[in-house]
Amino acid sequence: VLAAMQAHLDLLAAAAQRRAEDVVQVVGAALVDGDRVLVAQRGGGSLAGLWEFPGGKVEPGESELAALVRECREELAVEIAPQAFLGEVPLPGVVAGGEPGASTLRVWWGRIESGDPVDHEHTELRWVRADELEALDWIPADRPLLPAVRALLARL
Ligand code: C5P
């Protein structure tokens, strides 16, 4: 009986592990300076030419905020300080590379602590005001977050 229970526990542990690997978290940064937010145009891949909040995948074992800071360092060559959580949207699993329905894009408000953004991985970087956000050709995942970003810009 004990051996059977142990085998069952092993199966449960393996299933939990698989689920954890299927959940891909993506973080994005709405970096604000005065009345403007930084937006970035994707260079390559299927989303080329579309605008996004800079960011990327959280690596296994990495915290969400560590990923946010790392991605901004890698993509923009800036050091940022996360300020507050803005909102999240579900991502198609095929986009994030995990299981459908299990992945989300979570966007944080941040401030640049040091450095001027450099387009290491993007075609173009642009500082835009709240009224310029809607007209950009956004990645579908990012667009639902625009009201939260506009509300943030309005109260700063
Ligand atoms: O930037 P990176 O390619 O690492 O991002 C992983 C995936 O997360 C992208 O393929 C994209 O579909 C999604 N993403 C997003 N919105 C962002 C950043 C990434 O939907 N602001």
PDB file of C-alpha atoms and ligand atoms in Angstrom:
ATOM      1  CA  VAL A   1       0.000   0.000   0.000  1.00  0.00           C
ATOM      2  CA  LEU A   2       2.807   2.422   0.917  1.00  0.00           C
ATOM      3  CA  ALA A   3       4.586   1.739  -2.351  1.00  0.00           C
ATOM      4  CA  ALA A   4       1.387   2.443  -4.259  1.00  0.00           C
ATOM      5  CA  MET A   5       0.899   5.714  -2.358  1.00  0.00           C
ATOM      6  CA  GLN A   6       4.471   6.748  -3.072  1.00  0.00           C
ATOM      7  CA  ALA A   7       4.011   6.012  -6.776  1.00  0.00           C
ATOM      8  CA  HIS A   8       0.856   8.146  -6.739  1.00  0.00           C
ATOM      9  CA  LEU A   9       2.677  11.031  -5.049  1.00  0.00           C
ATOM     10  CA  ASP A  10       5.459  10.800  -7.623  1.00  0.00           C
ATOM     11  CA  LEU A  11       2.897  11.055 -10.408  1.00  0.00           C
ATOM     12  CA  LEU A  12       1.297  14.124  -8.784  1.00  0.00           C
ATOM     13  CA  ALA A  13       4.673  15.808  -8.351  1.00  0.00           C
ATOM     14  CA  ALA A  14       5.569  15.155 -11.989  1.00  0.00           C
ATOM     15  CA  ALA A  15       2.243  16.617 -13.155  1.00  0.00           C
ATOM     16  CA  ALA A  16       2.736  19.752 -11.045  1.00  0.00           C
ATOM     17  CA  GLN A  17       6.218  20.171 -12.474  1.00  0.00           C
ATOM     18  CA  ARG A  18       4.905  19.925 -16.038  1.00  0.00           C
ATOM     19  CA  ARG A  19       2.243  22.546 -15.294  1.00  0.00           C
ATOM     20  CA  ALA A  20       4.843  24.922 -13.882  1.00  0.00           C
ATOM     21  CA  GLU A  21       6.907  24.570 -17.050  1.00  0.00           C
ATOM     22  CA  ASP A  22       3.874  25.264 -19.242  1.00  0.00           C
ATOM     23  CA  VAL A  23       3.104  28.564 -17.537  1.00  0.00           C
ATOM     24  CA  VAL A  24       5.082  31.257 -19.281  1.00  0.00           C
ATOM     25  CA  GLN A  25       4.881  34.671 -17.703  1.00  0.00           C
ATOM     26  CA  VAL A  26       5.676  37.709 -19.791  1.00  0.00           C
ATOM     27  CA  VAL A  27       6.346  41.058 -18.138  1.00  0.00           C
ATOM     28  CA  GLY A  28       6.187  44.473 -19.732  1.00  0.00           C
ATOM     29  CA  ALA A  29       7.296  47.908 -18.536  1.00  0.00           C
ATOM     30  CA  ALA A  30       5.371  51.137 -18.979  1.00  0.00           C
ATOM     31  CA  LEU A  31       8.300  53.487 -18.342  1.00  0.00           C
ATOM     32  CA  VAL A  32       7.069  56.973 -17.593  1.00  0.00           C
ATOM     33  CA  ASP A  33       8.912  60.282 -17.726  1.00  0.00           C
ATOM     34  CA  GLY A  34       6.785  63.357 -17.056  1.00  0.00           C
ATOM     35  CA  ASP A  35       3.667  63.063 -19.199  1.00  0.00           C
ATOM     36  CA  ARG A  36       5.146  60.484 -21.581  1.00  0.00           C
ATOM     37  CA  VAL A  37       5.518  56.740 -21.712  1.00  0.00           C
ATOM     38  CA  LEU A  38       8.145  54.793 -23.646  1.00  0.00           C
ATOM     39  CA  VAL A  39       6.850  52.558 -26.438  1.00  0.00           C
ATOM     40  CA  ALA A  40       8.912  50.245 -28.603  1.00  0.00           C
ATOM     41  CA  GLN A  41       8.471  48.879 -32.103  1.00  0.00           C
ATOM     42  CA  ARG A  42       9.323  45.182 -32.521  1.00  0.00           C
ATOM     43  CA  GLY A  43      11.998  44.425 -35.074  1.00  0.00           C
ATOM     44  CA  GLY A  44      11.768  40.795 -36.132  1.00  0.00           C
ATOM     45  CA  GLY A  45       9.446  37.805 -35.994  1.00  0.00           C
ATOM     46  CA  SER A  46       5.723  37.539 -36.550  1.00  0.00           C
ATOM     47  CA  LEU A  47       5.052  40.719 -34.553  1.00  0.00           C
ATOM     48  CA  ALA A  48       7.557  42.849 -36.519  1.00  0.00           C
ATOM     49  CA  GLY A  49       6.489  46.457 -36.923  1.00  0.00           C
ATOM     50  CA  LEU A  50       4.011  46.344 -34.035  1.00  0.00           C
ATOM     51  CA  TRP A  51       4.361  48.456 -30.888  1.00  0.00           C
ATOM     52  CA  GLU A  52       4.727  47.064 -27.380  1.00  0.00           C
ATOM     53  CA  PHE A  53       5.742  47.858 -23.860  1.00  0.00           C
ATOM     54  CA  PRO A  54       9.329  46.594 -23.628  1.00  0.00           C
ATOM     55  CA  GLY A  55       9.703  43.345 -21.741  1.00  0.00           C
ATOM     56  CA  GLY A  56       9.885  39.617 -22.213  1.00  0.00           C
ATOM     57  CA  LYS A  57       9.634  36.202 -20.627  1.00  0.00           C
ATOM     58  CA  VAL A  58      10.258  35.503 -16.972  1.00  0.00           C
ATOM     59  CA  GLU A  59      12.941  32.824 -16.797  1.00  0.00           C
ATOM     60  CA  PRO A  60      12.493  29.664 -14.699  1.00  0.00           C
ATOM     61  CA  GLY A  61      13.203  30.468 -11.051  1.00  0.00           C
ATOM     62  CA  GLU A  62      13.299  34.207 -11.721  1.00  0.00           C
ATOM     63  CA  SER A  63      10.958  36.637  -9.986  1.00  0.00           C
ATOM     64  CA  GLU A  64       8.665  38.774 -12.068  1.00  0.00           C
ATOM     65  CA  LEU A  65      10.302  42.034 -11.014  1.00  0.00           C
ATOM     66  CA  ALA A  66      13.804  40.670 -11.551  1.00  0.00           C
ATOM     67  CA  ALA A  67      12.722  39.768 -15.083  1.00  0.00           C
ATOM     68  CA  LEU A  68      11.316  43.243 -15.643  1.00  0.00           C
ATOM     69  CA  VAL A  69      14.562  44.886 -14.536  1.00  0.00           C
ATOM     70  CA  ARG A  70      16.680  42.426 -16.573  1.00  0.00           C
ATOM     71  CA  GLU A  71      14.659  42.842 -19.768  1.00  0.00           C
ATOM     72  CA  CYS A  72      14.892  46.640 -19.583  1.00  0.00           C
ATOM     73  CA  ARG A  73      18.638  46.352 -19.040  1.00  0.00           C
ATOM     74  CA  GLU A  74      19.040  43.972 -22.008  1.00  0.00           C
ATOM     75  CA  GLU A  75      16.665  45.640 -24.443  1.00  0.00           C
ATOM     76  CA  LEU A  76      17.080  49.306 -23.545  1.00  0.00           C
ATOM     77  CA  ALA A  77      20.339  49.556 -21.580  1.00  0.00           C
ATOM     78  CA  VAL A  78      18.594  51.341 -18.713  1.00  0.00           C
ATOM     79  CA  GLU A  79      18.266  50.612 -15.011  1.00  0.00           C
ATOM     80  CA  ILE A  80      14.645  50.864 -13.931  1.00  0.00           C
ATOM     81  CA  ALA A  81      12.751  50.985 -10.668  1.00  0.00           C
ATOM     82  CA  PRO A  82       9.352  49.262 -10.790  1.00  0.00           C
ATOM     83  CA  GLN A  83       6.654  51.477  -9.217  1.00  0.00           C
ATOM     84  CA  ALA A  84       3.330  49.650  -9.338  1.00  0.00           C
ATOM     85  CA  PHE A  85       1.439  46.863 -11.058  1.00  0.00           C
ATOM     86  CA  LEU A  86      -0.809  48.176 -13.849  1.00  0.00           C
ATOM     87  CA  GLY A  87      -2.648  45.167 -15.191  1.00  0.00           C
ATOM     88  CA  GLU A  88      -2.518  41.830 -16.941  1.00  0.00           C
ATOM     89  CA  VAL A  89      -3.940  40.125 -20.016  1.00  0.00           C
ATOM     90  CA  PRO A  90      -4.002  36.474 -21.028  1.00  0.00           C
ATOM     91  CA  LEU A  91      -1.591  35.518 -23.812  1.00  0.00           C
ATOM     92  CA  PRO A  92      -2.185  32.834 -26.404  1.00  0.00           C
ATOM     93  CA  GLY A  93       0.094  29.966 -25.361  1.00  0.00           C
ATOM     94  CA  VAL A  94       1.460  29.732 -28.870  1.00  0.00           C
ATOM     95  CA  VAL A  95       2.716  33.310 -28.514  1.00  0.00           C
ATOM     96  CA  ALA A  96       4.458  32.849 -25.193  1.00  0.00           C
ATOM     97  CA  GLY A  97       5.578  29.292 -25.913  1.00  0.00           C
ATOM     98  CA  GLY A  98       3.616  27.603 -23.117  1.00  0.00           C
ATOM     99  CA  GLU A  99       0.280  25.895 -22.763  1.00  0.00           C
ATOM    100  CA  PRO A 100      -2.722  27.816 -24.188  1.00  0.00           C
ATOM    101  CA  GLY A 101      -4.494  29.797 -21.500  1.00  0.00           C
ATOM    102  CA  ALA A 102      -1.724  29.438 -18.962  1.00  0.00           C
ATOM    103  CA  SER A 103       0.335  32.500 -19.889  1.00  0.00           C
ATOM    104  CA  THR A 104      -0.202  36.125 -19.076  1.00  0.00           C
ATOM    105  CA  LEU A 105       1.387  39.446 -19.910  1.00  0.00           C
ATOM    106  CA  ARG A 106       1.735  41.512 -16.723  1.00  0.00           C
ATOM    107  CA  VAL A 107       2.579  45.178 -17.131  1.00  0.00           C
ATOM    108  CA  TRP A 108       4.210  47.344 -14.497  1.00  0.00           C
ATOM    109  CA  TRP A 109       4.682  51.095 -14.237  1.00  0.00           C
ATOM    110  CA  GLY A 110       8.363  51.892 -13.924  1.00  0.00           C
ATOM    111  CA  ARG A 111      10.777  54.790 -13.785  1.00  0.00           C
ATOM    112  CA  ILE A 112      14.198  54.959 -15.404  1.00  0.00           C
ATOM    113  CA  GLU A 113      16.825  55.318 -12.699  1.00  0.00           C
ATOM    114  CA  SER A 114      19.833  55.619 -14.971  1.00  0.00           C
ATOM    115  CA  GLY A 115      20.689  55.591 -18.648  1.00  0.00           C
ATOM    116  CA  ASP A 116      18.985  56.763 -21.823  1.00  0.00           C
ATOM    117  CA  PRO A 117      17.025  54.086 -23.669  1.00  0.00           C
ATOM    118  CA  VAL A 118      18.875  52.532 -26.614  1.00  0.00           C
ATOM    119  CA  ASP A 119      17.073  50.381 -29.198  1.00  0.00           C
ATOM    120  CA  HIS A 120      19.158  47.232 -28.778  1.00  0.00           C
ATOM    121  CA  GLU A 121      16.300  44.964 -29.867  1.00  0.00           C
ATOM    122  CA  HIS A 122      13.705  47.318 -31.308  1.00  0.00           C
ATOM    123  CA  THR A 123      13.338  49.147 -34.616  1.00  0.00           C
ATOM    124  CA  GLU A 124      12.287  52.347 -32.899  1.00  0.00           C
ATOM    125  CA  LEU A 125      11.721  53.765 -29.429  1.00  0.00           C
ATOM    126  CA  ARG A 126       9.328  56.624 -28.902  1.00  0.00           C
ATOM    127  CA  TRP A 127       8.188  58.704 -25.909  1.00  0.00           C
ATOM    128  CA  VAL A 128       4.487  59.322 -26.413  1.00  0.00           C
ATOM    129  CA  ARG A 129       1.754  61.228 -24.579  1.00  0.00           C
ATOM    130  CA  ALA A 130      -1.504  59.640 -23.474  1.00  0.00           C
ATOM    131  CA  ASP A 131      -3.389  60.938 -26.519  1.00  0.00           C
ATOM    132  CA  GLU A 132      -0.884  59.342 -28.912  1.00  0.00           C
ATOM    133  CA  LEU A 133      -1.180  55.791 -27.542  1.00  0.00           C
ATOM    134  CA  GLU A 134      -4.351  54.618 -29.259  1.00  0.00           C
ATOM    135  CA  ALA A 135      -3.217  55.378 -32.816  1.00  0.00           C
ATOM    136  CA  LEU A 136      -0.137  53.131 -32.669  1.00  0.00           C
ATOM    137  CA  ASP A 137      -0.330  49.688 -34.247  1.00  0.00           C
ATOM    138  CA  TRP A 138      -0.090  47.615 -31.035  1.00  0.00           C
ATOM    139  CA  ILE A 139       0.591  43.953 -30.398  1.00  0.00           C
ATOM    140  CA  PRO A 140      -2.939  42.622 -29.697  1.00  0.00           C
ATOM    141  CA  ALA A 141      -1.927  41.540 -26.177  1.00  0.00           C
ATOM    142  CA  ASP A 142      -0.752  45.017 -25.174  1.00  0.00           C
ATOM    143  CA  ARG A 143      -3.700  47.081 -26.413  1.00  0.00           C
ATOM    144  CA  PRO A 144      -6.123  46.165 -23.551  1.00  0.00           C
ATOM    145  CA  LEU A 145      -3.605  47.698 -21.135  1.00  0.00           C
ATOM    146  CA  LEU A 146      -3.765  51.160 -22.710  1.00  0.00           C
ATOM    147  CA  PRO A 147      -6.611  52.473 -20.501  1.00  0.00           C
ATOM    148  CA  ALA A 148      -4.568  51.659 -17.390  1.00  0.00           C
ATOM    149  CA  VAL A 149      -1.534  53.432 -18.839  1.00  0.00           C
ATOM    150  CA  ARG A 150      -3.627  56.447 -19.864  1.00  0.00           C
ATOM    151  CA  ALA A 151      -5.139  56.611 -16.373  1.00  0.00           C
ATOM    152  CA  LEU A 152      -1.650  56.500 -14.881  1.00  0.00           C
ATOM    153  CA  LEU A 153      -0.392  59.338 -17.106  1.00  0.00           C
ATOM    154  CA  ALA A 154      -3.479  61.380 -16.228  1.00  0.00           C
ATOM    155  CA  ARG A 155      -2.884  61.173 -12.467  1.00  0.00           C
ATOM    156  CA  LEU A 156       0.879  61.753 -12.452  1.00  0.00           C
TER     157      LEU A 156
HETATM  158  O1  C5P B   1      10.153  40.070 -26.093  1.00  0.00           O
HETATM  159  P1  C5P B   1      10.033  38.568 -26.105  1.00  0.00           P
HETATM  160  O2  C5P B   1      10.043  37.995 -27.483  1.00  0.00           O
HETATM  161  O3  C5P B   1      10.940  37.896 -25.168  1.00  0.00           O
HETATM  162  O4  C5P B   1       8.553  38.290 -25.543  1.00  0.00           O
HETATM  163  C1  C5P B   1       8.016  36.997 -25.506  1.00  0.00           C
HETATM  164  C2  C5P B   1       6.624  36.992 -26.072  1.00  0.00           C
HETATM  165  O5  C5P B   1       5.751  37.732 -25.243  1.00  0.00           O
HETATM  166  C3  C5P B   1       6.553  37.660 -27.426  1.00  0.00           C
HETATM  167  O6  C5P B   1       6.605  36.723 -28.451  1.00  0.00           O
HETATM  168  C4  C5P B   1       5.242  38.386 -27.431  1.00  0.00           C
HETATM  169  O7  C5P B   1       4.268  37.604 -28.062  1.00  0.00           O
HETATM  170  C5  C5P B   1       4.856  38.525 -25.988  1.00  0.00           C
HETATM  171  N1  C5P B   1       4.926  39.925 -25.555  1.00  0.00           N
HETATM  172  C6  C5P B   1       3.768  40.686 -25.585  1.00  0.00           C
HETATM  173  N2  C5P B   1       3.802  41.999 -25.185  1.00  0.00           N
HETATM  174  C7  C5P B   1       4.948  42.553 -24.742  1.00  0.00           C
HETATM  175  C8  C5P B   1       6.144  41.789 -24.702  1.00  0.00           C
HETATM  176  C9  C5P B   1       6.084  40.482 -25.113  1.00  0.00           C
HETATM  177  O8  C5P B   1       2.721  40.185 -25.977  1.00  0.00           O
HETATM  178  N3  C5P B   1       4.931  43.832 -24.349  1.00  0.00           N
END
